[in-house]
PDB file of C-alpha atoms in Angstrom:
ATOM      1  CA  UNK T  43     137.685  85.260  18.087  1.00 52.00           C
ATOM      2  CA  UNK T  44     137.533  88.628  19.826  1.00 80.00           C
ATOM      3  CA  UNK T  45     136.617  88.392  23.531  1.00 93.00           C
ATOM      4  CA  UNK T  46     135.240  91.413  25.346  1.00 95.00           C
ATOM      5  CA  UNK T  47     132.772  92.433  28.003  1.00 97.00           C
ATOM      6  CA  UNK T  48     130.451  95.417  27.479  1.00 97.00           C
ATOM      7  CA  UNK T  49     129.486  97.634  30.389  1.00 98.00           C
ATOM      8  CA  UNK T  50     128.182 101.000  31.553  1.00 98.00           C
ATOM      9  CA  UNK T  51     130.439 102.981  33.868  1.00 98.00           C
ATOM     10  CA  UNK T  52     130.836 106.400  35.366  1.00 97.00           C
ATOM     11  CA  UNK T  53     134.285 107.928  35.574  1.00 94.00           C
ATOM     12  CA  UNK T  54     134.666 106.628  39.139  1.00 96.00           C
ATOM     13  CA  UNK T  55     133.739 103.117  37.966  1.00 97.00           C
ATOM     14  CA  UNK T  56     136.394 103.379  35.239  1.00 96.00           C
ATOM     15  CA  UNK T  57     138.964 104.488  37.832  1.00 94.00           C
ATOM     16  CA  UNK T  58     138.090 101.482  40.014  1.00 97.00           C
ATOM     17  CA  UNK T  59     138.669  99.164  37.040  1.00 97.00           C
ATOM     18  CA  UNK T  60     142.037 100.734  36.286  1.00 95.00           C
ATOM     19  CA  UNK T  61     142.997 100.503  39.971  1.00 96.00           C
ATOM     20  CA  UNK T  62     142.111  96.806  39.902  1.00 97.00           C
ATOM     21  CA  UNK T  63     144.237  96.255  36.787  1.00 96.00           C
ATOM     22  CA  UNK T  64     147.229  97.957  38.425  1.00 96.00           C
ATOM     23  CA  UNK T  65     147.402 101.175  36.438  1.00 94.00           C
ATOM     24  CA  UNK T  66     149.748 103.111  36.572  1.00 94.00           C
ATOM     25  CA  UNK T  67     152.285 100.928  38.451  1.00 95.00           C
ATOM     26  CA  UNK T  68     151.823  97.594  36.617  1.00 96.00           C
ATOM     27  CA  UNK T  69     149.774  98.716  33.609  1.00 97.00           C
ATOM     28  CA  UNK T  70     150.264 101.644  31.246  1.00 96.00           C
ATOM     29  CA  UNK T  71     147.671 103.246  28.998  1.00 96.00           C
ATOM     30  CA  UNK T  72     148.658 103.858  25.380  1.00 96.00           C
ATOM     31  CA  UNK T  73     146.825 104.867  22.188  1.00 95.00           C
ATOM     32  CA  UNK T  74     145.261 102.094  20.080  1.00 94.00           C
ATOM     33  CA  UNK T  75     145.866 100.860  17.344  1.00 94.00           C
ATOM     34  CA  UNK T  76     148.535 103.286  16.092  1.00 95.00           C
ATOM     35  CA  UNK T  77     151.673 103.411  18.258  1.00 94.00           C
ATOM     36  CA  UNK T  78     154.468 105.957  18.016  1.00 92.00           C
ATOM     37  CA  UNK T  79     158.134 105.331  18.674  1.00 83.00           C
ATOM     38  CA  UNK T  80     158.868 105.836  21.500  1.00 86.00           C
ATOM     39  CA  UNK T  81     155.410 104.841  22.790  1.00 88.00           C
ATOM     40  CA  UNK T  82     153.161 107.548  24.196  1.00 91.00           C
ATOM     41  CA  UNK T  83     151.977 106.874  27.748  1.00 93.00           C
ATOM     42  CA  UNK T  84     148.574 108.353  28.562  1.00 94.00           C
ATOM     43  CA  UNK T  85     147.336 109.880  31.804  1.00 91.00           C
ATOM     44  CA  UNK T  86     144.017 108.517  33.093  1.00 86.00           C
ATOM     45  CA  UNK T  87     142.132 111.711  32.349  1.00 85.00           C
ATOM     46  CA  UNK T  88     143.441 111.820  28.769  1.00 88.00           C
ATOM     47  CA  UNK T  89     142.885 108.109  28.110  1.00 89.00           C
ATOM     48  CA  UNK T  90     139.164 108.253  28.813  1.00 85.00           C
ATOM     49  CA  UNK T  91     138.647 110.867  26.076  1.00 86.00           C
ATOM     50  CA  UNK T  92     140.454 109.055  23.224  1.00 86.00           C
ATOM     51  CA  UNK T  93     137.789 106.521  22.310  1.00 87.00           C
ATOM     52  CA  UNK T  94     140.097 103.492  22.135  1.00 93.00           C
ATOM     53  CA  UNK T  95     143.027 102.709  24.389  1.00 96.00           C
ATOM     54  CA  UNK T  96     145.508  99.869  24.843  1.00 97.00           C
ATOM     55  CA  UNK T  97     146.402  98.543  28.289  1.00 97.00           C
ATOM     56  CA  UNK T  98     149.960  97.205  28.470  1.00 97.00           C
ATOM     57  CA  UNK T  99     150.988  95.055  31.454  1.00 97.00           C
ATOM     58  CA  UNK T 100     154.675  95.524  32.208  1.00 96.00           C
ATOM     59  CA  UNK T 101     155.198  91.873  33.211  1.00 97.00           C
ATOM     60  CA  UNK T 102     153.614  90.536  30.017  1.00 97.00           C
ATOM     61  CA  UNK T 103     155.662  92.614  27.592  1.00 95.00           C
ATOM     62  CA  UNK T 104     155.214  95.324  25.017  1.00 95.00           C
ATOM     63  CA  UNK T 105     152.827  95.150  22.090  1.00 96.00           C
ATOM     64  CA  UNK T 106     154.099  93.598  18.879  1.00 96.00           C
ATOM     65  CA  UNK T 107     154.125  96.286  16.210  1.00 95.00           C
ATOM     66  CA  UNK T 108     153.716  95.836  12.475  1.00 95.00           C
ATOM     67  CA  UNK T 109     154.293  97.821   9.305  1.00 93.00           C
ATOM     68  CA  UNK T 110     153.813  97.018   5.592  1.00 93.00           C
ATOM     69  CA  UNK T 111     156.972  94.845   5.588  1.00 92.00           C
ATOM     70  CA  UNK T 112     155.811  92.654   8.495  1.00 93.00           C
ATOM     71  CA  UNK T 113     154.843  89.021   7.998  1.00 92.00           C
ATOM     72  CA  UNK T 114     151.531  89.679   9.805  1.00 92.00           C
ATOM     73  CA  UNK T 115     150.700  92.158   7.059  1.00 90.00           C
ATOM     74  CA  UNK T 116     151.544  89.814   4.188  1.00 89.00           C
ATOM     75  CA  UNK T 117     149.666  86.734   5.364  1.00 89.00           C
ATOM     76  CA  UNK T 118     146.592  85.688   3.360  1.00 88.00           C
ATOM     77  CA  UNK T 119     144.509  85.152   6.517  1.00 88.00           C
ATOM     78  CA  UNK T 120     141.589  87.267   7.689  1.00 88.00           C
ATOM     79  CA  UNK T 121     143.849  89.041  10.186  1.00 88.00           C
ATOM     80  CA  UNK T 122     146.327  89.860   7.415  1.00 90.00           C
ATOM     81  CA  UNK T 123     143.535  91.387   5.353  1.00 91.00           C
ATOM     82  CA  UNK T 124     142.379  93.498   8.306  1.00 90.00           C
ATOM     83  CA  UNK T 125     145.956  94.573   9.018  1.00 92.00           C
ATOM     84  CA  UNK T 126     146.322  95.810   5.430  1.00 93.00           C
ATOM     85  CA  UNK T 127     142.921  97.538   5.478  1.00 93.00           C
ATOM     86  CA  UNK T 128     143.734  99.232   8.788  1.00 92.00           C
ATOM     87  CA  UNK T 129     147.098 100.405   7.483  1.00 95.00           C
ATOM     88  CA  UNK T 130     145.440 101.927   4.421  1.00 94.00           C
ATOM     89  CA  UNK T 131     142.619 103.469   6.456  1.00 95.00           C
ATOM     90  CA  UNK T 132     144.730 104.875   9.312  1.00 93.00           C
ATOM     91  CA  UNK T 133     147.787 105.866   7.252  1.00 94.00           C
ATOM     92  CA  UNK T 134     150.399 105.787  10.043  1.00 94.00           C
ATOM     93  CA  UNK T 135     153.282 108.246   9.830  1.00 93.00           C
ATOM     94  CA  UNK T 136     156.865 107.060   9.310  1.00 91.00           C
ATOM     95  CA  UNK T 137     157.428 106.969  13.105  1.00 92.00           C
ATOM     96  CA  UNK T 138     154.235 104.977  13.754  1.00 95.00           C
ATOM     97  CA  UNK T 139     153.261 101.298  13.588  1.00 96.00           C
ATOM     98  CA  UNK T 140     150.092  99.256  14.106  1.00 95.00           C
ATOM     99  CA  UNK T 141     149.527  96.869  16.991  1.00 96.00           C
ATOM    100  CA  UNK T 142     149.426  93.201  15.947  1.00 95.00           C
ATOM    101  CA  UNK T 143     146.336  92.067  17.854  1.00 93.00           C
ATOM    102  CA  UNK T 144     147.148  88.393  17.390  1.00 93.00           C
ATOM    103  CA  UNK T 145     150.633  88.605  18.916  1.00 95.00           C
ATOM    104  CA  UNK T 146     150.362  91.401  21.495  1.00 97.00           C
ATOM    105  CA  UNK T 147     149.671  90.699  25.195  1.00 98.00           C
ATOM    106  CA  UNK T 148     147.565  93.849  25.530  1.00 98.00           C
ATOM    107  CA  UNK T 149     143.957  94.645  26.324  1.00 98.00           C
ATOM    108  CA  UNK T 150     141.725  96.763  24.138  1.00 96.00           C
ATOM    109  CA  UNK T 151     139.692  99.282  26.134  1.00 97.00           C
ATOM    110  CA  UNK T 152     136.951 101.507  24.743  1.00 96.00           C
ATOM    111  CA  UNK T 153     135.778 103.720  27.599  1.00 95.00           C
ATOM    112  CA  UNK T 154     132.376 105.296  27.091  1.00 95.00           C
ATOM    113  CA  UNK T 155     131.854 108.860  28.240  1.00 93.00           C
ATOM    114  CA  UNK T 156     129.415 109.575  31.030  1.00 94.00           C
ATOM    115  CA  UNK T 157     127.521 112.635  32.193  1.00 94.00           C
ATOM    116  CA  UNK T 158     124.703 113.085  34.683  1.00 93.00           C
ATOM    117  CA  UNK T 159     122.218 112.567  31.835  1.00 96.00           C
ATOM    118  CA  UNK T 160     123.861 109.863  29.693  1.00 97.00           C
ATOM    119  CA  UNK T 161     126.229 106.928  30.106  1.00 98.00           C
ATOM    120  CA  UNK T 162     127.769 105.462  26.964  1.00 97.00           C
ATOM    121  CA  UNK T 163     128.655 101.786  26.632  1.00 97.00           C
ATOM    122  CA  UNK T 164     132.257 100.738  27.292  1.00 97.00           C
ATOM    123  CA  UNK T 165     134.113  97.549  26.517  1.00 97.00           C
ATOM    124  CA  UNK T 166     137.313  95.831  27.592  1.00 98.00           C
ATOM    125  CA  UNK T 167     138.893  92.654  26.306  1.00 97.00           C
ATOM    126  CA  UNK T 168     141.206  91.192  23.710  1.00 96.00           C
ATOM    127  CA  UNK T 169     141.221  91.698  19.961  1.00 94.00           C
ATOM    128  CA  UNK T 170     143.237  88.494  19.391  1.00 94.00           C
ATOM    129  CA  UNK T 171     141.758  85.661  17.365  1.00 91.00           C
ATOM    130  CA  UNK T 172     143.037  83.364  20.135  1.00 93.00           C
ATOM    131  CA  UNK T 173     143.907  84.738  23.563  1.00 95.00           C
ATOM    132  CA  UNK T 174     145.542  81.459  24.606  1.00 94.00           C
ATOM    133  CA  UNK T 175     147.851  81.527  21.562  1.00 94.00           C
ATOM    134  CA  UNK T 176     149.574  84.635  22.923  1.00 96.00           C
ATOM    135  CA  UNK T 177     150.388  83.181  26.364  1.00 97.00           C
ATOM    136  CA  UNK T 178     148.777  81.552  29.382  1.00 97.00           C
ATOM    137  CA  UNK T 179     149.660  84.553  31.542  1.00 97.00           C
ATOM    138  CA  UNK T 180     147.992  86.879  29.066  1.00 97.00           C
ATOM    139  CA  UNK T 181     144.901  84.674  28.898  1.00 97.00           C
ATOM    140  CA  UNK T 182     144.630  84.762  32.713  1.00 97.00           C
ATOM    141  CA  UNK T 183     145.007  88.557  32.778  1.00 97.00           C
ATOM    142  CA  UNK T 184     142.429  89.137  30.032  1.00 97.00           C
ATOM    143  CA  UNK T 185     139.938  86.787  31.698  1.00 97.00           C
ATOM    144  CA  UNK T 186     140.546  88.415  35.100  1.00 97.00           C
ATOM    145  CA  UNK T 187     139.810  91.870  33.666  1.00 97.00           C
ATOM    146  CA  UNK T 188     136.568  90.750  32.008  1.00 98.00           C
ATOM    147  CA  UNK T 189     135.511  88.721  35.067  1.00 98.00           C
ATOM    148  CA  UNK T 190     135.987  91.737  37.332  1.00 98.00           C
ATOM    149  CA  UNK T 191     133.413  93.676  35.298  1.00 98.00           C
ATOM    150  CA  UNK T 192     130.962  90.754  35.383  1.00 98.00           C
ATOM    151  CA  UNK T 193     131.409  90.250  39.153  1.00 98.00           C
ATOM    152  CA  UNK T 194     131.142  93.923  40.087  1.00 98.00           C
ATOM    153  CA  UNK T 195     128.469  94.736  37.542  1.00 98.00           C
ATOM    154  CA  UNK T 196     124.775  94.010  37.277  1.00 96.00           C
ATOM    155  CA  UNK T 197     123.412  92.589  34.031  1.00 95.00           C
ATOM    156  CA  UNK T 198     121.123  95.261  32.591  1.00 95.00           C
ATOM    157  CA  UNK T 199     120.882  94.384  28.892  1.00 94.00           C
ATOM    158  CA  UNK T 200     121.072  91.386  26.603  1.00 90.00           C
ATOM    159  CA  UNK T 201     119.124  89.103  24.329  1.00 83.00           C
ATOM    160  CA  UNK T 202     116.097  89.310  26.591  1.00 78.00           C
ATOM    161  CA  UNK T 203     116.453  93.131  26.702  1.00 64.00           C
ATOM    162  CA  UNK T 204     112.899  94.050  27.641  1.00 65.00           C
ATOM    163  CA  UNK T 205     112.722  91.650  30.572  1.00 70.00           C
ATOM    164  CA  UNK T 206     116.118  92.289  32.214  1.00 81.00           C
ATOM    165  CA  UNK T 207     115.691  95.861  33.491  1.00 86.00           C
ATOM    166  CA  UNK T 208     112.576  97.493  32.028  1.00 86.00           C
ATOM    167  CA  UNK T 209     112.880 100.174  34.738  1.00 90.00           C
ATOM    168  CA  UNK T 210     116.069 101.576  33.152  1.00 94.00           C
ATOM    169  CA  UNK T 211     116.296 103.852  30.104  1.00 95.00           C
ATOM    170  CA  UNK T 212     118.712 101.898  27.908  1.00 93.00           C
ATOM    171  CA  UNK T 213     118.921 102.763  24.207  1.00 92.00           C
ATOM    172  CA  UNK T 214     120.976 100.089  22.474  1.00 91.00           C
ATOM    173  CA  UNK T 215     120.467  98.259  19.200  1.00 88.00           C
ATOM    174  CA  UNK T 216     122.750  95.354  20.132  1.00 85.00           C
ATOM    175  CA  UNK T 217     121.732  92.112  21.808  1.00 84.00           C
ATOM    176  CA  UNK T 218     125.101  91.664  23.556  1.00 90.00           C
ATOM    177  CA  UNK T 219     125.021  91.302  27.314  1.00 94.00           C
ATOM    178  CA  UNK T 220     125.836  94.602  29.017  1.00 96.00           C
ATOM    179  CA  UNK T 221     126.644  95.114  32.700  1.00 97.00           C
ATOM    180  CA  UNK T 222     126.304  98.285  34.764  1.00 97.00           C
ATOM    181  CA  UNK T 223     129.043  98.938  37.302  1.00 98.00           C
ATOM    182  CA  UNK T 224     127.856 100.207  40.720  1.00 98.00           C
ATOM    183  CA  UNK T 225     127.954 103.997  40.236  1.00 98.00           C
ATOM    184  CA  UNK T 226     126.561 103.684  36.705  1.00 98.00           C
ATOM    185  CA  UNK T 227     123.691 101.537  37.975  1.00 98.00           C
ATOM    186  CA  UNK T 228     122.898 104.149  40.617  1.00 98.00           C
ATOM    187  CA  UNK T 229     122.920 106.880  37.948  1.00 97.00           C
ATOM    188  CA  UNK T 230     120.634 104.834  35.694  1.00 97.00           C
ATOM    189  CA  UNK T 231     118.246 104.238  38.581  1.00 96.00           C
ATOM    190  CA  UNK T 232     118.231 108.016  39.162  1.00 96.00           C
ATOM    191  CA  UNK T 233     117.101 108.757  35.605  1.00 96.00           C
ATOM    192  CA  UNK T 234     120.205 108.849  33.406  1.00 97.00           C
ATOM    193  CA  UNK T 235     119.860 107.022  30.108  1.00 96.00           C
ATOM    194  CA  UNK T 236     122.380 104.628  28.626  1.00 96.00           C
ATOM    195  CA  UNK T 237     123.424 104.349  24.989  1.00 95.00           C
TER     196      UNK T 237
END
């Protein structure tokens, strides 16, 4: 089961999260889900514009990469089906591979863009069916990252969407719980809308 936390953040909020996670000394930012050989390391300013990014913790190891000959691609499980569909959809080049979400100790990060008028939803978490199956250290790191957002953020959206923060202009169709990090909350209170 995929585990992630959804949140609103300004660029400074995103930088605070990356600082907390130890980027760039302990954690590197890389493209997701297609990885080149050798892997491309992203600068913070570039990473936030890509849409989806992988966070790789140096102490936990590199992502496990797969291609059409990999066992993870051939399995008859749901993840095997998605691996094959993603390979067909993304069509990696001969020097590229896909990340195996169920074996890689990496975090998935989808940073939303923010302007003075609009803040898009972000998410961070794991795409693994079972975080614990990868390793205990990875499970602790993934939970720490998601907990940081929950602790620092304020719940602004969820199942009871109209009663949480009716004073904020939030335009979402999901019922997932969403947190606003401090600078994003201030921007929303000042009239920015969130989507």
